[in-house]
Short mmCIF file of N, CA and C in Angstrom, two decimals:
data_model
loop_
_atom_site.label_atom_id
_atom_site.label_comp_id
_atom_site.label_asym_id
_atom_site.label_seq_id
_atom_site.Cartn_x
_atom_site.Cartn_y
_atom_site.Cartn_z
N UNK V 1 95.09 90.17 84.28
CA UNK V 1 95.73 91.17 85.09
C UNK V 1 96.77 91.89 84.26
N UNK V 2 96.91 93.15 84.49
CA UNK V 2 97.80 93.96 83.69
C UNK V 2 99.27 93.62 83.89
N UNK V 3 99.67 93.13 85.06
CA UNK V 3 101.07 92.93 85.36
C UNK V 3 101.69 91.78 84.58
N UNK V 4 100.91 90.99 83.85
CA UNK V 4 101.44 89.84 83.13
C UNK V 4 102.09 90.19 81.80
N UNK V 5 101.91 91.39 81.29
CA UNK V 5 102.47 91.74 79.99
C UNK V 5 103.87 92.31 80.15
N UNK V 6 104.72 91.99 79.18
CA UNK V 6 106.11 92.43 79.21
C UNK V 6 106.36 93.45 78.10
N UNK V 7 107.47 94.12 78.23
CA UNK V 7 107.90 95.11 77.24
C UNK V 7 108.04 94.44 75.87
N UNK V 8 107.60 95.14 74.83
CA UNK V 8 107.66 94.60 73.46
C UNK V 8 109.05 94.67 72.85
N UNK V 9 109.94 95.44 73.43
CA UNK V 9 111.30 95.56 72.89
C UNK V 9 112.02 94.22 73.03
N UNK V 10 112.76 93.85 72.00
CA UNK V 10 113.45 92.56 72.03
C UNK V 10 114.48 92.52 73.15
N UNK V 11 114.61 91.39 73.78
CA UNK V 11 115.55 91.12 74.87
C UNK V 11 115.24 91.91 76.14
N UNK V 12 114.05 92.48 76.26
CA UNK V 12 113.66 93.19 77.47
C UNK V 12 112.55 92.38 78.14
N UNK V 13 112.77 91.98 79.36
CA UNK V 13 111.79 91.18 80.07
C UNK V 13 111.08 91.93 81.18
N UNK V 14 111.26 93.26 81.22
CA UNK V 14 110.64 94.03 82.29
C UNK V 14 109.14 94.15 82.06
N UNK V 15 108.37 94.40 83.14
CA UNK V 15 106.91 94.53 82.98
C UNK V 15 106.54 95.81 82.22
N UNK V 16 105.52 95.70 81.40
CA UNK V 16 105.06 96.84 80.61
C UNK V 16 104.26 97.80 81.48
N UNK V 17 104.45 99.10 81.24
CA UNK V 17 103.72 100.14 81.97
C UNK V 17 103.06 101.15 81.04
N UNK V 18 103.37 101.10 79.75
CA UNK V 18 102.84 102.07 78.79
C UNK V 18 102.55 101.39 77.46
N UNK V 19 101.66 101.98 76.68
CA UNK V 19 101.33 101.46 75.36
C UNK V 19 101.65 102.52 74.32
N UNK V 20 102.38 102.13 73.29
CA UNK V 20 102.77 103.01 72.19
C UNK V 20 101.93 102.67 70.97
N UNK V 21 101.34 103.71 70.38
CA UNK V 21 100.55 103.55 69.17
C UNK V 21 100.98 104.60 68.16
N UNK V 22 101.12 104.21 66.91
CA UNK V 22 101.49 105.15 65.86
C UNK V 22 100.25 105.61 65.10
N UNK V 23 100.16 106.92 64.85
CA UNK V 23 99.11 107.48 64.01
C UNK V 23 99.82 107.96 62.75
N UNK V 24 99.84 107.10 61.74
CA UNK V 24 100.62 107.36 60.54
C UNK V 24 100.11 108.57 59.77
N UNK V 25 98.80 108.79 59.76
CA UNK V 25 98.25 109.92 59.00
C UNK V 25 98.68 111.26 59.57
N UNK V 26 98.99 111.32 60.88
CA UNK V 26 99.43 112.56 61.53
C UNK V 26 100.92 112.56 61.83
N UNK V 27 101.64 111.53 61.45
CA UNK V 27 103.06 111.38 61.79
C UNK V 27 103.28 111.59 63.28
N UNK V 28 102.52 110.85 64.07
CA UNK V 28 102.54 111.01 65.52
C UNK V 28 102.68 109.65 66.20
N UNK V 29 103.50 109.62 67.24
CA UNK V 29 103.61 108.45 68.11
C UNK V 29 102.95 108.81 69.43
N UNK V 30 101.93 108.07 69.83
CA UNK V 30 101.18 108.36 71.05
C UNK V 30 101.59 107.35 72.11
N UNK V 31 102.07 107.87 73.23
CA UNK V 31 102.51 107.03 74.35
C UNK V 31 101.59 107.30 75.52
N UNK V 32 100.84 106.29 75.92
CA UNK V 32 99.87 106.46 76.99
C UNK V 32 99.97 105.36 78.01
N UNK V 33 99.07 105.36 78.99
CA UNK V 33 99.08 104.32 80.01
C UNK V 33 98.85 102.95 79.37
N UNK V 34 99.22 101.92 80.06
CA UNK V 34 99.09 100.56 79.55
C UNK V 34 97.63 100.27 79.23
N UNK V 35 97.37 99.85 78.01
CA UNK V 35 96.02 99.53 77.58
C UNK V 35 95.53 98.28 78.30
N UNK V 36 94.23 98.19 78.48
CA UNK V 36 93.66 97.04 79.19
C UNK V 36 93.87 95.75 78.39
N UNK V 37 93.78 95.83 77.08
CA UNK V 37 93.96 94.67 76.22
C UNK V 37 95.11 94.92 75.25
N UNK V 38 95.86 93.89 74.96
CA UNK V 38 96.95 94.01 73.98
C UNK V 38 96.35 94.10 72.58
N UNK V 39 96.76 95.08 71.83
CA UNK V 39 96.28 95.28 70.47
C UNK V 39 97.38 94.88 69.49
N UNK V 40 97.03 94.37 68.32
CA UNK V 40 98.06 93.92 67.38
C UNK V 40 98.92 95.04 66.81
N UNK V 41 98.42 96.27 66.74
CA UNK V 41 99.20 97.36 66.14
C UNK V 41 99.68 98.36 67.17
N UNK V 42 99.85 97.89 68.40
CA UNK V 42 100.40 98.76 69.45
C UNK V 42 101.51 97.99 70.15
N UNK V 43 102.32 98.73 70.89
CA UNK V 43 103.49 98.13 71.53
C UNK V 43 103.47 98.48 73.02
N UNK V 44 103.68 97.47 73.85
CA UNK V 44 103.78 97.69 75.29
C UNK V 44 105.23 97.95 75.64
N UNK V 45 105.47 98.98 76.45
CA UNK V 45 106.84 99.36 76.80
C UNK V 45 107.01 99.40 78.31
N UNK V 46 108.21 99.07 78.78
CA UNK V 46 108.55 99.21 80.20
C UNK V 46 108.81 100.69 80.49
N UNK V 47 109.00 101.03 81.76
CA UNK V 47 109.21 102.45 82.10
C UNK V 47 110.48 103.00 81.48
N UNK V 48 111.55 102.21 81.43
CA UNK V 48 112.80 102.69 80.85
C UNK V 48 112.66 103.00 79.37
N UNK V 49 112.06 102.09 78.61
CA UNK V 49 111.90 102.31 77.17
C UNK V 49 110.86 103.40 76.89
N UNK V 50 109.87 103.56 77.74
CA UNK V 50 108.88 104.62 77.56
C UNK V 50 109.52 105.99 77.77
N UNK V 51 110.41 106.11 78.74
CA UNK V 51 111.08 107.39 79.00
C UNK V 51 112.05 107.75 77.88
N UNK V 52 112.72 106.75 77.30
CA UNK V 52 113.75 107.02 76.28
C UNK V 52 113.20 107.04 74.87
N UNK V 53 111.90 106.92 74.70
CA UNK V 53 111.30 106.84 73.37
C UNK V 53 111.56 108.10 72.55
N UNK V 54 112.02 107.90 71.33
CA UNK V 54 112.15 109.00 70.37
C UNK V 54 111.40 108.59 69.11
N UNK V 55 110.98 109.57 68.34
CA UNK V 55 110.25 109.31 67.11
C UNK V 55 111.13 109.61 65.91
N UNK V 56 110.79 109.07 64.76
CA UNK V 56 111.56 109.39 63.55
C UNK V 56 111.52 110.88 63.24
N UNK V 57 112.49 111.34 62.48
CA UNK V 57 112.58 112.76 62.10
C UNK V 57 111.28 113.18 61.41
N UNK V 58 110.72 114.31 61.84
CA UNK V 58 109.47 114.81 61.28
C UNK V 58 108.24 114.32 62.00
N UNK V 59 108.42 113.40 62.93
CA UNK V 59 107.30 112.87 63.71
C UNK V 59 107.26 113.56 65.06
N UNK V 60 106.08 113.54 65.68
CA UNK V 60 105.89 114.12 67.00
C UNK V 60 105.53 113.01 67.98
N UNK V 61 106.05 113.11 69.21
CA UNK V 61 105.70 112.16 70.27
C UNK V 61 104.72 112.85 71.21
N UNK V 62 103.57 112.25 71.41
CA UNK V 62 102.57 112.77 72.34
C UNK V 62 102.57 111.85 73.55
N UNK V 63 102.93 112.39 74.70
CA UNK V 63 102.93 111.63 75.95
C UNK V 63 101.69 112.01 76.74
N UNK V 64 100.81 111.05 76.96
CA UNK V 64 99.55 111.33 77.64
C UNK V 64 99.73 111.46 79.15
N UNK V 65 100.77 110.88 79.70
CA UNK V 65 101.09 111.06 81.12
C UNK V 65 102.58 111.35 81.22
N UNK V 66 103.00 112.19 82.18
CA UNK V 66 104.42 112.55 82.27
C UNK V 66 105.31 111.41 82.74
N UNK V 67 104.81 110.54 83.60
CA UNK V 67 105.63 109.43 84.12
C UNK V 67 104.87 108.12 84.00
N UNK V 68 105.63 107.08 83.79
CA UNK V 68 105.06 105.74 83.73
C UNK V 68 105.74 104.91 84.80
N UNK V 69 104.98 104.54 85.80
CA UNK V 69 105.54 103.74 86.89
C UNK V 69 104.84 102.40 86.92
N UNK V 70 105.58 101.35 87.26
CA UNK V 70 104.94 100.03 87.33
C UNK V 70 103.86 100.02 88.40
N UNK V 71 102.75 99.43 88.08
CA UNK V 71 101.67 99.28 89.05
C UNK V 71 101.36 97.81 89.22
N UNK V 72 101.00 97.44 90.40
CA UNK V 72 100.61 96.07 90.67
C UNK V 72 99.17 95.85 90.28
N UNK V 73 98.66 94.70 90.64
CA UNK V 73 97.26 94.42 90.32
C UNK V 73 96.33 95.39 91.05
N UNK V 74 95.28 95.81 90.38
CA UNK V 74 94.30 96.70 90.99
C UNK V 74 93.35 95.87 91.85
N UNK V 75 92.59 96.51 92.73
CA UNK V 75 91.60 95.76 93.51
C UNK V 75 90.61 95.01 92.63
N UNK V 76 90.25 95.58 91.48
CA UNK V 76 89.34 94.89 90.56
C UNK V 76 89.97 93.61 90.02
N UNK V 77 91.28 93.66 89.72
CA UNK V 77 91.98 92.48 89.24
C UNK V 77 91.97 91.39 90.30
N UNK V 78 92.22 91.77 91.54
CA UNK V 78 92.26 90.78 92.63
C UNK V 78 90.89 90.18 92.89
N UNK V 79 89.84 90.98 92.82
CA UNK V 79 88.48 90.46 93.00
C UNK V 79 88.13 89.50 91.87
N UNK V 80 88.47 89.85 90.64
CA UNK V 80 88.19 88.98 89.50
C UNK V 80 88.94 87.66 89.64
N UNK V 81 90.18 87.71 90.09
CA UNK V 81 90.95 86.48 90.29
C UNK V 81 90.33 85.62 91.39
N UNK V 82 89.92 86.24 92.50
CA UNK V 82 89.30 85.48 93.58
C UNK V 82 88.00 84.83 93.14
N UNK V 83 87.20 85.55 92.35
CA UNK V 83 85.95 84.96 91.85
C UNK V 83 86.21 83.81 90.89
N UNK V 84 87.23 83.92 90.07
CA UNK V 84 87.57 82.84 89.14
C UNK V 84 88.02 81.59 89.90
N UNK V 85 88.81 81.78 90.95
CA UNK V 85 89.26 80.64 91.76
C UNK V 85 88.08 80.01 92.47
N UNK V 86 87.19 80.85 93.02
CA UNK V 86 86.01 80.34 93.71
C UNK V 86 85.13 79.53 92.75
N UNK V 87 84.93 80.04 91.54
CA UNK V 87 84.11 79.35 90.55
C UNK V 87 84.74 78.03 90.13
N UNK V 88 86.05 78.01 89.97
CA UNK V 88 86.74 76.78 89.57
C UNK V 88 86.68 75.72 90.67
N UNK V 89 86.56 76.14 91.93
CA UNK V 89 86.53 75.19 93.04
C UNK V 89 85.16 74.62 93.33
N UNK V 90 84.12 75.15 92.70
CA UNK V 90 82.77 74.63 92.93
C UNK V 90 82.60 73.29 92.25
N UNK V 91 81.88 72.36 92.92
CA UNK V 91 81.62 71.06 92.27
C UNK V 91 80.66 71.25 91.10
N UNK V 92 80.81 70.45 90.06
CA UNK V 92 79.91 70.59 88.91
C UNK V 92 78.48 70.21 89.31
N UNK V 93 77.52 70.89 88.71
CA UNK V 93 76.12 70.59 88.98
C UNK V 93 75.75 69.29 88.28
N UNK V 94 74.92 68.45 88.95
CA UNK V 94 74.54 67.18 88.33
C UNK V 94 73.73 67.42 87.06
N UNK V 95 73.93 66.54 86.11
CA UNK V 95 73.22 66.66 84.84
C UNK V 95 71.75 66.32 85.05
N UNK V 96 70.88 67.13 84.49
CA UNK V 96 69.45 66.93 84.62
C UNK V 96 68.95 66.15 83.42
N UNK V 97 68.31 65.03 83.66
CA UNK V 97 67.73 64.23 82.58
C UNK V 97 66.25 64.58 82.51
N UNK V 98 65.81 65.24 81.44
CA UNK V 98 64.41 65.64 81.35
C UNK V 98 63.49 64.45 81.11
N UNK V 99 62.31 64.56 81.63
CA UNK V 99 61.28 63.55 81.39
C UNK V 99 60.64 63.81 80.03
N UNK V 100 60.43 62.76 79.24
CA UNK V 100 59.78 62.99 77.94
C UNK V 100 58.34 63.42 78.12
N UNK V 101 57.88 64.31 77.26
CA UNK V 101 56.50 64.77 77.32
C UNK V 101 55.61 63.81 76.54
N UNK V 102 54.33 64.07 76.52
CA UNK V 102 53.38 63.22 75.82
C UNK V 102 53.63 63.21 74.32
N UNK V 103 54.27 64.27 73.80
CA UNK V 103 54.51 64.34 72.36
C UNK V 103 55.82 63.67 71.98
N UNK V 104 56.54 63.10 72.96
CA UNK V 104 57.81 62.48 72.68
C UNK V 104 58.97 63.46 72.71
N UNK V 105 58.68 64.71 73.06
CA UNK V 105 59.72 65.73 73.12
C UNK V 105 60.57 65.52 74.38
N UNK V 106 61.89 65.45 74.22
CA UNK V 106 62.79 65.25 75.35
C UNK V 106 63.23 66.58 75.93
N UNK V 107 63.65 67.50 75.10
CA UNK V 107 64.12 68.80 75.59
C UNK V 107 63.95 69.87 74.53
N UNK V 108 64.03 71.12 74.94
CA UNK V 108 63.96 72.26 74.03
C UNK V 108 65.15 73.17 74.27
N UNK V 109 65.65 73.76 73.23
CA UNK V 109 66.67 74.81 73.31
C UNK V 109 66.25 75.90 72.34
N UNK V 110 65.67 76.95 72.91
CA UNK V 110 65.17 78.01 72.04
C UNK V 110 64.06 77.48 71.17
N UNK V 111 64.22 77.59 69.87
CA UNK V 111 63.19 77.12 68.95
C UNK V 111 63.44 75.69 68.48
N UNK V 112 64.52 75.04 68.94
CA UNK V 112 64.83 73.68 68.53
C UNK V 112 64.30 72.69 69.55
N UNK V 113 63.86 71.52 69.10
CA UNK V 113 63.39 70.47 70.00
C UNK V 113 64.15 69.18 69.71
N UNK V 114 64.38 68.40 70.75
CA UNK V 114 64.95 67.06 70.59
C UNK V 114 63.81 66.08 70.82
N UNK V 115 63.53 65.24 69.80
CA UNK V 115 62.43 64.28 69.88
C UNK V 115 62.97 62.87 70.07
N UNK V 116 62.20 62.08 70.79
CA UNK V 116 62.54 60.68 70.98
C UNK V 116 62.32 59.97 69.64
N UNK V 117 63.28 59.15 69.25
CA UNK V 117 63.21 58.46 67.96
C UNK V 117 62.31 57.24 68.01
N UNK V 118 62.12 56.60 66.87
CA UNK V 118 61.26 55.41 66.74
C UNK V 118 61.77 54.26 67.59
N UNK V 119 63.09 54.04 67.60
CA UNK V 119 63.66 52.89 68.29
C UNK V 119 63.96 53.13 69.76
N UNK V 120 63.66 54.29 70.29
CA UNK V 120 63.99 54.57 71.68
C UNK V 120 62.79 54.70 72.55
#
C-alpha cells in the first residue's frame, strides 16, 4: 500500500505523497506523484517538502502535478489486502503422496523424474 512510505528527508516522519527524481544529463529535478514502487535513485517527499523543493543553481524543477495531497489506500489496495488476508486464513491443502508407476517413477516435475531407489 502506498501509505506505508515516509518522507526521505531526515527527521521527517510524515507520509510521502510525491517522488523526486534527478535527470543529471538535463540538469533537471522531476517531482511527480508518488511512484508505485520505491526506487533506489529517487526520493519520496511529504507534501511540505514537495512544496518547498528548490533545485541547485542552473537546474530546473519540473512539477508534474501542481499540488501533492496525502491520499489513503486506493480501492485496489484494499482489495489486495483483503485477498491476502483471505489466502492466509485458508487451511493448507493436504500433501498428495503419488502412487509409484510400473517403471518405479514416483513423481514428475517438468522434464525431471523422481525414481524409487534400490533399497526402497
